[in-house]
XYZ file of N, CA, C and O in Angstrom:
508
model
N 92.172 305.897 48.051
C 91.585 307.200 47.834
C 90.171 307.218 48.387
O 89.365 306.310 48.184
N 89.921 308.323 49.106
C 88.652 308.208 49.965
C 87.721 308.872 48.703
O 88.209 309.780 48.030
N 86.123 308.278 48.377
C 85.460 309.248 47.687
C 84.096 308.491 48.352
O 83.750 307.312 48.428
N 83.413 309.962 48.861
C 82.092 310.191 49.172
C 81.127 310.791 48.067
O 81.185 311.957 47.676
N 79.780 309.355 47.392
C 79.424 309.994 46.756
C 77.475 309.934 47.700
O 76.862 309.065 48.320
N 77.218 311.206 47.340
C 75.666 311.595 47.691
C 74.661 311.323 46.556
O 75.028 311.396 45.383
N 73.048 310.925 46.989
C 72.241 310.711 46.236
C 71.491 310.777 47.114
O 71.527 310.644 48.338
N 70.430 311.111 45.999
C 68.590 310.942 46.850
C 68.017 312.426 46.973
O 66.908 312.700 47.433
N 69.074 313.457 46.423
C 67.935 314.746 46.755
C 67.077 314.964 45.368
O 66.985 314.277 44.351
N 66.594 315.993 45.692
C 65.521 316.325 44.843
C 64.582 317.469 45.448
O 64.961 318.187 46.373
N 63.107 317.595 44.743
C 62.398 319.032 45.039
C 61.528 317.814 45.686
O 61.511 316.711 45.139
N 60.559 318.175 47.293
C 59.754 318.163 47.516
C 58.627 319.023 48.490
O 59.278 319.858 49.118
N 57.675 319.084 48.716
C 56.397 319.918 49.182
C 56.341 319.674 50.859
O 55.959 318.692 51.497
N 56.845 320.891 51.273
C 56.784 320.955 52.576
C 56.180 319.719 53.437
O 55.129 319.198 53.065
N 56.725 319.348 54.368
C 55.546 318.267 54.829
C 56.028 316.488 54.252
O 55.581 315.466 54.773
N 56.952 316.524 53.165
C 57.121 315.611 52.205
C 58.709 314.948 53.240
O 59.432 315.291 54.175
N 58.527 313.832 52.263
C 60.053 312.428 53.169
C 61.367 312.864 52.217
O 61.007 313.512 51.235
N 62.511 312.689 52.287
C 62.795 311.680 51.655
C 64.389 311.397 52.029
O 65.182 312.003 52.749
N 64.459 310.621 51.498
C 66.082 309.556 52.062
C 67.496 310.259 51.169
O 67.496 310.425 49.949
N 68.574 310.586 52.033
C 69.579 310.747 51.119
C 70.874 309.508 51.342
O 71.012 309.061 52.481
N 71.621 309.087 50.427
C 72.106 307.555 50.565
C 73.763 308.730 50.026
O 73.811 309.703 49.273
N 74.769 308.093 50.759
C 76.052 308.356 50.483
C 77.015 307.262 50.583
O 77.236 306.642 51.623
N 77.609 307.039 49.399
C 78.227 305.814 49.287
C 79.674 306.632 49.543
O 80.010 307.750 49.153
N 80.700 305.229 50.683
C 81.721 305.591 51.248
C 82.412 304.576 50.724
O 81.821 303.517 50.512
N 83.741 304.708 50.431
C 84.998 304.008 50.011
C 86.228 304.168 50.317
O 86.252 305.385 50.505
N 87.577 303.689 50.556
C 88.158 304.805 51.059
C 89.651 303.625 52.340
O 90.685 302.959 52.268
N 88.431 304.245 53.468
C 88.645 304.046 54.171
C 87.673 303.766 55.688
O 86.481 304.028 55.841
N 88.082 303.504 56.118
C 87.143 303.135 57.530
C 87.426 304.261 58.536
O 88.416 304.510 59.225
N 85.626 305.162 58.322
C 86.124 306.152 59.701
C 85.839 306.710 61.205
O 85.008 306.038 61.816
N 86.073 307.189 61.508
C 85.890 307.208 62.918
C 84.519 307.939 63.391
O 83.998 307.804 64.498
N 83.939 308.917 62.085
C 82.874 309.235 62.502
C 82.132 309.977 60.889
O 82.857 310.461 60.020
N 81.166 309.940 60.817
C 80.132 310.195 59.543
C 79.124 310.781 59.792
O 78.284 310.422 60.617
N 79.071 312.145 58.836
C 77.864 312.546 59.041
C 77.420 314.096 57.682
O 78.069 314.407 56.683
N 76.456 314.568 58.085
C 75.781 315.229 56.780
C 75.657 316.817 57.331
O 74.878 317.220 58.195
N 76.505 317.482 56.693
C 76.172 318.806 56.446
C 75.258 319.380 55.753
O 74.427 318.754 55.096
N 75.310 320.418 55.817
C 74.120 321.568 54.921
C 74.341 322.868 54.428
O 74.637 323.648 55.332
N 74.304 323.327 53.401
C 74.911 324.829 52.784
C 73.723 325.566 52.362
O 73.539 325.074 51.249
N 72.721 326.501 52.547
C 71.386 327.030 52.221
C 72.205 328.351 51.431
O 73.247 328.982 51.601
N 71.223 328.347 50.611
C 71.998 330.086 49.642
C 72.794 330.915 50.935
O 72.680 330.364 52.030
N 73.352 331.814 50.903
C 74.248 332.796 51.324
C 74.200 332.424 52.971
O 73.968 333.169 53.923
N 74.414 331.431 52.947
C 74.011 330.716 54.726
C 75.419 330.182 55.024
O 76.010 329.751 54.034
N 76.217 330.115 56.457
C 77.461 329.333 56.246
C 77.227 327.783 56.209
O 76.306 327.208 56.789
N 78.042 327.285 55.562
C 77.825 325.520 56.283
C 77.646 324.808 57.437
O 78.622 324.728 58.183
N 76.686 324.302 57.737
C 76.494 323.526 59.254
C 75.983 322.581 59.318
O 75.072 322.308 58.537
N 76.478 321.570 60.476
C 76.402 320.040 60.840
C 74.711 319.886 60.867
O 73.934 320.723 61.327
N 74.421 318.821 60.358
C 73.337 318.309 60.357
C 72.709 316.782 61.526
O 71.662 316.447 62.081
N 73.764 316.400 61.421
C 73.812 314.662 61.922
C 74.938 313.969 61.679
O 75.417 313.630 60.596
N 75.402 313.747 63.006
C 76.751 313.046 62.937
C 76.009 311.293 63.620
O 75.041 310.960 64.304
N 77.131 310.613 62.942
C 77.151 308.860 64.093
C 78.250 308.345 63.677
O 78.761 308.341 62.558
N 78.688 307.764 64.993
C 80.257 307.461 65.932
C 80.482 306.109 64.667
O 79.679 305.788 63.791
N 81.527 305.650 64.890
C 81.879 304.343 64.499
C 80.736 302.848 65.542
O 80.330 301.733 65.214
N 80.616 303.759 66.924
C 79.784 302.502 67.836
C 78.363 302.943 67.719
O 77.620 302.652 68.657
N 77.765 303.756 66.469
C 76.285 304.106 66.133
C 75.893 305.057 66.921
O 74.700 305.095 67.220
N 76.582 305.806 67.314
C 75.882 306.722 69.278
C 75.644 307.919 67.581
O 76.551 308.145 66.780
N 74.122 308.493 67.475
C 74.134 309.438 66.718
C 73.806 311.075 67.428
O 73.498 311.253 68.607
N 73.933 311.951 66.587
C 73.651 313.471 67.145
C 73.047 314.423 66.004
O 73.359 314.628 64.830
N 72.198 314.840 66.726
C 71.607 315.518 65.466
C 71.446 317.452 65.647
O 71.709 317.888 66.767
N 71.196 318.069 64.986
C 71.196 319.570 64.790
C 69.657 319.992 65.710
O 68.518 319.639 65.407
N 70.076 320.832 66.872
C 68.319 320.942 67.253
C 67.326 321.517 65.990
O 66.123 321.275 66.084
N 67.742 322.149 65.010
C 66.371 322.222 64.067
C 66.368 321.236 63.214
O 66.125 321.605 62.064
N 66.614 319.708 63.400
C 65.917 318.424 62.421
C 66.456 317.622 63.620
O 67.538 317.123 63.312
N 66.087 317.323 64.868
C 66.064 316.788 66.117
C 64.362 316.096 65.570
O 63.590 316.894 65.038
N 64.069 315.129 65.693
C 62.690 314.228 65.741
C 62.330 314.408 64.397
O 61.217 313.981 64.092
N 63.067 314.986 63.438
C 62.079 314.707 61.923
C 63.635 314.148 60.959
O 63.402 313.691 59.840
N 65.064 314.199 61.395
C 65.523 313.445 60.722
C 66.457 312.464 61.351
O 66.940 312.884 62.402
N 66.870 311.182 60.963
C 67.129 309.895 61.618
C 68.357 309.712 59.981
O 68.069 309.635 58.787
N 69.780 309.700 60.738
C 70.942 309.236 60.084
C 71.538 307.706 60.754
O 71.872 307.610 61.934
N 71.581 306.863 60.031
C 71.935 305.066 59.668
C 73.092 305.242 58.996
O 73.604 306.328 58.726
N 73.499 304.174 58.728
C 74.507 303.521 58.562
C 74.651 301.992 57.898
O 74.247 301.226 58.773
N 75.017 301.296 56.830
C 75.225 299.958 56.642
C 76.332 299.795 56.257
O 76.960 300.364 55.364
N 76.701 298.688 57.204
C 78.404 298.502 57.351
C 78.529 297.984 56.120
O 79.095 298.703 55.296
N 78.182 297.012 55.802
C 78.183 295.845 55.197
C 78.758 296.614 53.607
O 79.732 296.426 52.878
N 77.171 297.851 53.571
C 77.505 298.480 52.236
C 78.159 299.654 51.983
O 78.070 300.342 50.966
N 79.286 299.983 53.644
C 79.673 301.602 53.459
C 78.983 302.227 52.769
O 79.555 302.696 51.785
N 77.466 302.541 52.920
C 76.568 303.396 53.096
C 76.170 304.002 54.507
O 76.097 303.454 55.607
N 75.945 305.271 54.129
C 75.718 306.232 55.292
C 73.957 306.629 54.539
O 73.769 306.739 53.328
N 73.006 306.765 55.467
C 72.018 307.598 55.132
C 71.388 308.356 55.825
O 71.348 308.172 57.042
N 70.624 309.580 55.127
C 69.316 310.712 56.363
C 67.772 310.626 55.887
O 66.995 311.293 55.204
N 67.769 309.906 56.337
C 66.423 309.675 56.433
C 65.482 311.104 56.675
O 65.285 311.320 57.871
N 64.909 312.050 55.794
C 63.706 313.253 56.067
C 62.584 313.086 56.151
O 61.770 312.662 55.331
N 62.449 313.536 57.523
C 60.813 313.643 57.246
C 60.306 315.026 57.728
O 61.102 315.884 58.107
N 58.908 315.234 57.706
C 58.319 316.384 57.799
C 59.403 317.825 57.673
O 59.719 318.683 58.498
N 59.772 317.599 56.218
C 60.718 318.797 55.596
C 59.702 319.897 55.641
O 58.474 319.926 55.575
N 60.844 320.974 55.804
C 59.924 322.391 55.794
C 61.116 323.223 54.649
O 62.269 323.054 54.254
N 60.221 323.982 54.495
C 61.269 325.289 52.918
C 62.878 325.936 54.180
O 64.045 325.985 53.791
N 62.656 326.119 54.854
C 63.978 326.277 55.912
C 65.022 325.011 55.735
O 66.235 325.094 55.926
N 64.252 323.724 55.297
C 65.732 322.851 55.211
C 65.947 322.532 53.528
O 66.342 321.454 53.084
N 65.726 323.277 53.021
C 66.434 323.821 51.363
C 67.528 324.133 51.644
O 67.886 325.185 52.174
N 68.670 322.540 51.051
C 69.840 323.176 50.804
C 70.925 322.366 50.149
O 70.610 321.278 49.666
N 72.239 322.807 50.077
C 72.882 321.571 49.309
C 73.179 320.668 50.621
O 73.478 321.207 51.686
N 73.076 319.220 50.476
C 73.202 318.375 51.503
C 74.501 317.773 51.151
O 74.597 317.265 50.034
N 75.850 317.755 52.214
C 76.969 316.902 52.210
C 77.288 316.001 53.011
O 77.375 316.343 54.190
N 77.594 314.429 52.624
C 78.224 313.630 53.059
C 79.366 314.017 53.659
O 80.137 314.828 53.145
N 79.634 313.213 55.294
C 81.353 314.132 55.296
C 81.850 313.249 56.369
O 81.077 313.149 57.322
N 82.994 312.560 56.450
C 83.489 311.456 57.073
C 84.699 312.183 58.067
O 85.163 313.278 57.749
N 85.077 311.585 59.083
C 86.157 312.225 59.739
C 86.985 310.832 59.846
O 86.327 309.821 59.603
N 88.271 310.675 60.162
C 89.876 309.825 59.763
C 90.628 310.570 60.886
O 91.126 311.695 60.867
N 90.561 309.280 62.261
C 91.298 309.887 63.433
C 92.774 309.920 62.899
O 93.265 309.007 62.235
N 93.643 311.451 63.379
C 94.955 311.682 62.860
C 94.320 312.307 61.687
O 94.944 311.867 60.721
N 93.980 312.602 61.534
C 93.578 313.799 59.701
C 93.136 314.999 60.106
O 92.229 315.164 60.921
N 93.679 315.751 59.625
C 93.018 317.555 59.592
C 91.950 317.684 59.096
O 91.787 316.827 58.228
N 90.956 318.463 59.229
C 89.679 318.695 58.653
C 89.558 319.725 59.561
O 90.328 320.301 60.330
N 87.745 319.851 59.111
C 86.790 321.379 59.814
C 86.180 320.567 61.016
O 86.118 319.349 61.188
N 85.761 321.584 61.773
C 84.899 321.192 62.928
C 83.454 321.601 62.767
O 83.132 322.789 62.737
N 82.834 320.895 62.693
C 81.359 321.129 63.303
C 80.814 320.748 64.373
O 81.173 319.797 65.066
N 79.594 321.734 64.629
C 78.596 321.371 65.943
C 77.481 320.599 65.524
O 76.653 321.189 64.831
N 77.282 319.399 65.798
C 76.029 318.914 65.915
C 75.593 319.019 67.317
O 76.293 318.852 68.316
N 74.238 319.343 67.254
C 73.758 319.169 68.437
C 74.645 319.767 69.673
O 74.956 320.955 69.595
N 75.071 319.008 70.812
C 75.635 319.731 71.902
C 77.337 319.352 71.723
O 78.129 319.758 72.573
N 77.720 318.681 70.745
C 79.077 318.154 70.402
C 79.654 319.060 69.088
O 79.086 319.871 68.358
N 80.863 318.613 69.120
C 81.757 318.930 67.963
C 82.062 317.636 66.854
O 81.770 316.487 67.184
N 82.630 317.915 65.614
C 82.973 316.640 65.122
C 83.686 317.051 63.832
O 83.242 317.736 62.911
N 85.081 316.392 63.990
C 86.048 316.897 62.973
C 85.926 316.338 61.631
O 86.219 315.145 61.707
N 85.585 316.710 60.281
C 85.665 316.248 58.973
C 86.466 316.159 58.304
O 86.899 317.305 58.185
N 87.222 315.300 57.515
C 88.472 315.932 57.066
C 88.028 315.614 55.749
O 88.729 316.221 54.940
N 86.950 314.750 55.065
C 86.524 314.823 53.895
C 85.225 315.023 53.589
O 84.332 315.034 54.436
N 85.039 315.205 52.261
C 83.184 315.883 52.091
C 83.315 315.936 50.568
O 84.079 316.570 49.841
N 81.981 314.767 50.225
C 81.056 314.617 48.982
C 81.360 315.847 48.740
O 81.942 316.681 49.433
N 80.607 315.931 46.959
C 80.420 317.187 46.200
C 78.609 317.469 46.236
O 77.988 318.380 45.690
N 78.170 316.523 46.940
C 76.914 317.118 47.606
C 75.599 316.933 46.523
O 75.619 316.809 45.299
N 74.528 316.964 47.412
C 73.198 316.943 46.529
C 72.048 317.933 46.760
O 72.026 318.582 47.806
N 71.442 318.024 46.173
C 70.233 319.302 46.337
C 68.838 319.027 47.026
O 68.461 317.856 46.984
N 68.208 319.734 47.510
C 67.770 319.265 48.216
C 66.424 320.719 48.753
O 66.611 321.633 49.557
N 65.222 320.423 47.977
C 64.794 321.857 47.837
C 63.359 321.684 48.230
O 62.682 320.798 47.707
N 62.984 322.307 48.922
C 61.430 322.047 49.840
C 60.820 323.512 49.644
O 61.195 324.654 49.913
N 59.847 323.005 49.124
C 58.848 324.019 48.703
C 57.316 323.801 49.300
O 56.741 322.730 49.500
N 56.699 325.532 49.585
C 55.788 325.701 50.739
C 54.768 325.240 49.660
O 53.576 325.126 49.947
């Protein structure tokens, strides 16, 4: 049974860091990465990385956020920095399983199929 769990959000002050950690179990997948849901906003890709580390990121958190990986601990993480009140939102873990149905997202100039997704963490930046 695959379960993605998220941690690390919280409220911080524009300008402020901080790390979100998603623990993976499951299975081994072909690609990982972190969505975003803002009040009445649709859901969209944040940062995807391949199984061979090649990562992609969303042009609005391009140079302020950096998504890792530890094999060792099927942990996935996003590293934030210089948050602004625009990236207030619920943040999801979300793994893709070549041969599995899921959603598509755009990161950056790519696509990337999910077929599972955490129940997510909060994540609230204030001016």
């Amino acid at each position: 049974q695959v379960q993605l769990v998220e941690s690390g959000g919280g409220s911080v002050q524009a300008g402020g860091s901080l790390t979100l950690s998603c623990a993976a179990s499951g299975y081994t997948f072909s690609n990982m990465g972190w969505l975003r849901q803002a009040p009445g906003k649709a859901r969209e890709g944040v940062a995807n990385i391949d199984r061979d580390g090649k990562t992609n990121y969303a042009d609005s958190v391009k140079g302020r956020f950096t998504i890792s990986k530890d094999n060792a601990k099927n942990t996935l993480y996003l590293r934030m920095n210089s948050l602004k009140p625009e990236d207030t939102a619920m943040y999801y873990c979300a793994a893709g399983r070549t041969g599995f149905s899921g959603y598509w997202y755009t990161v950056g100039d790519s696509r990337y199929l999910y077929s599972y997704r955490g129940q997510g963490t909060q994540v609230t930046v204030s001016s």
